[in-house]
Amino acid sequence: EARSRRLKLDWSAYAPPEPARPGVHKVDDVRVQELVDFIDWTPFFQAWELHGRYPDLLEDPLVGEQARTLMTDAQAMLERMVKENHLRPRGVVGLFEARAETDDILLFTPPDGFGDPASNGVGPGVPLATVHGLRQQFAKKGGRENLSLADFVAPASAGVRDWVGGFVVTTGPEAEAFAARLEADHDDYGAILVKSVADRLAEAFAEWMHRRVRTHYWGYATGESLANDELIAEEYRGIRPAPGYPACPDHTEKRTLFSLLDAERTTGVSLTESYAMTPAASVSGWYFSHPESRYFGVGRIGRDQVASYAERKGWSLEEAERWLAPNLGYTPGGAR
């Protein structure tokens, strides 16, 4: 029932944009000052339990003075981190031919046989990977769709060539090493400040990279000119959902992303056994370009979808339940 309520896009009236520069690209030419202009400072203050929207909270009658002091310290620390070379931003981006298959997305090297309906979308192109997806399964009022990220990608039956991108960015391990030295010198405040600033710069790098993809690598928005507050408000076309977050909550999908991009070699970012990224000031995710693509939360799902997901990933039901535990709409091991 949820699949029957998927988002039904009119692919006959839409031509997916072809990337200007398909394939995988290492990015190590970004200057830190360029990233500063993309920082969203609101989450920085939230991490310090100062709630409010930047820059308004700087004038807040209750927390304004504390926020201003913290901002001054953050700016001074950022200047020190740049001067002493504690930041080395590097990233990688890739754009791949793609087609949707129910709730999954299949990625290929070109060509991939989209022009031949008899091929069912699989032609001379080499299959690269499958991005496994989940679908909203809860009942919605008013006939609203049950979304999956696969809904934003053309299926083989559409007869058009579509694309999906991926990225990994980091401010590098140097910031963590600097924070560790400050902790060893009993400067806990400075260490936390370093980590907080590095996290904001990593998110800024993700924002910077997405703009470069839209205007350069993919090139479907070459005339885009948005201010930072417009970028924070996500007024651009497309989305960049991250594995482990609401639209694709399975953290293990990061392995697929990292393998596609050879991210550990190109960026130095690695995955732990629990699929956390290290250095911590790193961001990864997928790119979707369709104008109707949007963020959503998968929410609670049923045992039937978990079983389907496990089969598609080659997992046991128990393994799928372990990785998808926060999204289970039932108690594992209970009555089927």
XYZ file of C-alpha atoms in Angstrom:
336
model
C 0.000 0.000 0.000
C 2.804 2.415 0.821
C 4.500 1.681 -2.500
C 1.244 2.329 -4.352
C 1.197 5.763 -2.699
C 4.685 6.661 -3.941
C 5.374 10.065 -5.463
C 4.402 9.748 -9.135
C 6.417 12.220 -11.179
C 5.697 12.930 -14.844
C 8.950 11.865 -16.468
C 7.552 12.462 -19.965
C 7.526 16.193 -19.251
C 10.953 16.391 -17.605
C 14.492 15.959 -18.922
C 16.962 15.141 -16.110
C 20.019 17.403 -16.365
C 23.162 15.687 -17.593
C 26.271 16.541 -15.568
C 28.847 18.791 -17.159
C 31.544 16.743 -15.420
C 30.379 13.203 -14.620
C 32.508 10.774 -12.669
C 34.572 11.262 -9.495
C 36.488 14.446 -8.671
C 38.831 15.220 -5.802
C 38.466 18.724 -4.356
C 41.391 20.136 -2.403
C 41.571 23.707 -3.692
C 39.124 25.374 -1.323
C 40.410 28.063 1.023
C 39.145 28.179 4.600
C 38.037 31.782 4.163
C 35.672 30.663 1.402
C 34.039 28.243 3.857
C 33.657 30.888 6.587
C 31.227 32.723 4.328
C 29.005 29.584 4.278
C 28.853 28.927 8.038
C 25.464 28.550 9.671
C 26.241 29.768 13.188
C 22.864 28.886 14.735
C 23.765 25.201 15.411
C 27.097 26.358 16.869
C 25.303 28.248 19.619
C 22.829 25.394 20.100
C 25.789 23.093 20.799
C 26.649 25.448 23.661
C 23.004 25.377 24.837
C 22.376 28.943 23.722
C 19.121 28.633 21.857
C 17.957 31.176 19.354
C 18.563 32.137 15.752
C 21.827 33.752 14.740
C 22.407 36.692 14.540
C 19.295 37.686 16.514
C 20.405 35.845 19.658
C 23.441 38.164 19.920
C 21.006 40.839 21.044
C 18.831 38.550 23.169
C 18.229 40.146 26.614
C 18.902 36.852 28.399
C 21.766 35.183 26.503
C 23.011 37.964 24.218
C 26.050 38.907 26.284
C 27.146 35.286 26.646
C 26.546 34.675 22.921
C 28.640 37.690 21.945
C 31.498 36.561 24.160
C 31.334 33.060 22.684
C 31.292 34.454 19.157
C 34.362 36.557 19.871
C 36.171 33.489 21.227
C 35.096 31.401 18.231
C 36.347 33.990 15.759
C 39.675 34.256 17.580
C 40.051 30.467 17.640
C 39.184 30.239 13.949
C 41.824 32.842 13.141
C 44.369 30.878 15.179
C 43.436 27.585 13.507
C 43.936 29.145 10.072
C 47.195 30.887 11.001
C 48.671 27.740 12.553
C 47.440 25.511 9.700
C 45.135 23.344 11.828
C 42.594 23.103 8.987
C 43.099 21.312 5.679
C 39.734 21.034 3.902
C 39.502 18.265 1.338
C 36.662 16.459 -0.304
C 35.494 14.264 -3.136
C 32.380 14.384 -5.292
C 30.957 11.927 -7.812
C 28.091 11.942 -10.313
C 26.741 8.636 -11.629
C 24.053 7.476 -14.027
C 21.117 6.135 -12.063
C 17.698 4.566 -12.299
C 15.124 3.771 -9.671
C 13.988 0.235 -9.014
C 11.083 0.265 -6.554
C 12.688 1.637 -3.358
C 16.305 1.241 -4.477
C 18.534 3.254 -6.819
C 20.876 1.463 -9.216
C 24.052 3.263 -10.276
C 25.925 2.587 -13.522
C 28.872 3.641 -15.604
C 27.736 5.063 -18.979
C 26.225 3.921 -21.258
C 23.516 1.979 -19.455
C 20.882 1.009 -22.006
C 18.198 3.498 -21.055
C 17.238 3.922 -24.688
C 16.243 0.284 -25.144
C 13.027 -0.586 -23.254
C 13.694 -4.291 -23.827
C 16.888 -4.001 -21.803
C 14.896 -2.948 -18.732
C 17.415 -0.193 -18.205
C 20.423 -2.499 -18.028
C 22.587 -2.226 -21.102
C 26.321 -2.121 -21.819
C 26.971 0.136 -18.835
C 28.634 -1.516 -15.862
C 26.573 -1.677 -12.637
C 28.481 0.173 -9.945
C 26.326 -0.118 -6.838
C 22.839 -0.257 -5.419
C 21.709 2.466 -3.056
C 19.168 0.720 -0.843
C 16.228 2.824 0.219
C 13.356 2.804 2.670
C 9.862 4.173 2.230
C 7.521 5.972 4.563
C 4.990 3.392 5.679
C 2.669 5.280 7.999
C -0.817 6.294 6.899
C -1.142 9.917 5.816
C -4.215 12.072 5.635
C -5.489 13.538 2.381
C -3.929 10.925 0.134
C -0.427 12.311 0.580
C 2.474 10.297 -0.793
C 4.596 7.784 1.099
C 8.040 8.933 0.011
C 11.272 7.139 -0.774
C 14.400 8.777 -2.174
C 13.998 6.487 -5.181
C 10.884 8.459 -6.127
C 13.117 11.372 -7.163
C 15.020 9.256 -9.725
C 13.673 8.102 -13.091
C 12.794 4.392 -13.332
C 13.874 2.327 -16.334
C 10.334 2.503 -17.736
C 10.641 6.298 -18.073
C 13.137 5.872 -20.905
C 15.280 8.811 -19.804
C 18.804 8.968 -18.430
C 19.009 10.229 -14.863
C 21.831 10.886 -12.427
C 22.627 10.778 -8.708
C 25.633 12.291 -6.966
C 27.548 11.682 -3.778
C 30.130 13.538 -1.678
C 32.420 13.353 1.330
C 34.049 16.469 2.804
C 36.187 17.093 5.865
C 38.178 19.830 7.552
C 40.833 17.196 8.194
C 42.354 15.434 11.222
C 44.564 18.389 12.073
C 41.803 20.087 14.075
C 41.292 16.972 16.208
C 45.021 16.757 16.884
C 45.018 20.422 17.923
C 42.052 19.827 20.249
C 43.843 16.840 21.795
C 46.892 19.007 22.551
C 44.693 21.620 24.202
C 43.051 18.927 26.331
C 46.493 17.653 27.356
C 47.294 21.227 28.451
C 44.052 21.234 30.506
C 42.393 23.772 28.208
C 39.062 21.978 27.924
C 37.227 25.121 26.838
C 39.642 25.685 23.979
C 39.424 22.030 22.913
C 35.631 22.110 22.779
C 35.778 25.398 20.899
C 38.100 23.879 18.289
C 35.781 20.921 17.760
C 32.709 23.150 17.540
C 34.314 25.469 14.987
C 35.632 22.524 12.948
C 32.140 20.983 12.862
C 30.644 24.240 11.567
C 33.339 24.492 8.898
C 32.679 20.916 7.775
C 28.988 21.723 7.359
C 29.973 24.929 5.556
C 32.175 22.845 3.251
C 29.166 20.629 2.471
C 27.181 23.751 1.588
C 30.053 25.134 -0.501
C 30.473 21.803 -2.313
C 26.759 21.511 -3.063
C 26.822 24.954 -4.672
C 29.849 23.994 -6.766
C 28.037 20.840 -7.871
C 24.894 22.762 -8.857
C 26.822 25.437 -10.725
C 29.895 23.560 -11.986
C 30.118 19.764 -11.825
C 26.439 19.041 -12.511
C 25.783 22.514 -13.818
C 22.003 22.573 -13.726
C 21.972 25.929 -11.896
C 24.821 27.859 -13.502
C 23.095 31.194 -12.954
C 22.393 30.607 -9.270
C 23.157 33.555 -7.003
C 21.979 32.965 -3.451
C 23.017 34.697 -0.246
C 24.095 32.624 2.753
C 20.744 33.007 4.514
C 19.029 31.730 1.344
C 21.378 28.734 1.267
C 20.646 28.007 4.938
C 16.926 28.171 4.079
C 17.593 25.613 1.286
C 16.105 27.809 -1.411
C 18.201 26.085 -4.077
C 17.103 23.224 -6.313
C 17.905 19.697 -5.135
C 18.752 17.996 -1.847
C 21.743 16.284 -0.220
C 20.391 13.676 2.244
C 22.955 11.914 4.399
C 23.041 8.182 5.226
C 22.029 7.791 8.855
C 19.604 10.704 8.775
C 15.781 10.718 8.470
C 15.366 10.148 4.720
C 17.918 7.301 4.616
C 18.435 6.182 8.222
C 20.674 3.156 7.572
C 24.226 4.207 8.479
C 25.722 1.197 6.665
C 24.859 2.823 3.316
C 27.869 5.054 3.939
C 30.020 2.091 2.910
C 28.485 2.157 -0.563
C 29.062 5.903 -0.799
C 32.653 5.685 0.424
C 33.449 2.819 -1.973
C 32.026 4.682 -4.967
C 34.126 7.754 -4.191
C 37.235 5.955 -2.865
C 36.718 8.464 -0.088
C 39.140 7.094 2.479
C 42.064 7.417 0.082
C 41.052 10.759 -1.415
C 39.958 12.567 1.758
C 41.449 10.648 4.678
C 37.992 10.133 6.185
C 37.330 6.599 7.424
C 34.371 4.753 8.901
C 34.320 3.111 12.317
C 32.650 -0.248 13.006
C 29.461 1.648 13.823
C 29.835 3.685 10.582
C 30.633 6.961 12.291
C 33.010 9.133 10.288
C 36.441 10.007 11.562
C 37.602 12.768 11.711
C 34.332 13.784 13.317
C 34.297 17.127 11.465
C 33.246 15.394 8.244
C 30.026 15.312 6.217
C 28.821 12.880 3.560
C 25.671 12.411 1.542
C 23.883 11.993 -1.770
C 22.822 14.580 -4.347
C 19.410 14.632 -6.028
C 18.572 17.265 -8.634
C 14.861 16.879 -9.376
C 12.949 20.120 -8.658
C 10.417 18.195 -6.566
C 13.020 16.383 -4.462
C 12.666 17.271 -0.799
C 13.702 16.157 2.650
C 11.491 13.845 4.685
C 11.672 11.332 7.505
C 11.063 7.644 6.862
C 9.577 7.228 10.335
C 8.322 3.918 11.687
C 8.302 0.951 9.326
C 6.735 -2.515 9.476
C 8.261 -5.963 9.614
C 7.294 -6.562 5.978
C 9.449 -3.651 4.788
C 12.323 -4.643 7.070
C 12.197 -8.175 5.618
C 12.222 -6.750 2.077
C 15.134 -4.482 2.928
C 17.075 -7.365 4.482
C 16.564 -9.490 1.378
C 17.731 -6.697 -0.928
C 20.853 -6.107 1.171
C 21.639 -9.801 1.678
C 21.097 -9.518 5.422
C 19.259 -11.640 7.913
C 16.100 -10.135 9.362
C 17.861 -9.827 12.720
C 20.735 -7.827 11.207
C 18.326 -5.473 9.479
C 16.397 -5.002 12.719
C 19.615 -4.164 14.538
C 20.651 -1.430 12.096
C 17.132 -0.070 11.683
C 16.183 -0.272 15.371
C 15.190 3.427 15.745
C 12.720 3.061 12.859
C 11.041 -0.210 13.824
C 7.292 0.078 14.247
C 7.141 -3.249 16.064
C 9.001 -5.227 18.716
C 11.581 -7.614 17.217
C 11.015 -11.235 18.125
C 7.309 -10.691 18.769
C 4.373 -12.245 16.972
C 4.695 -12.077 13.207
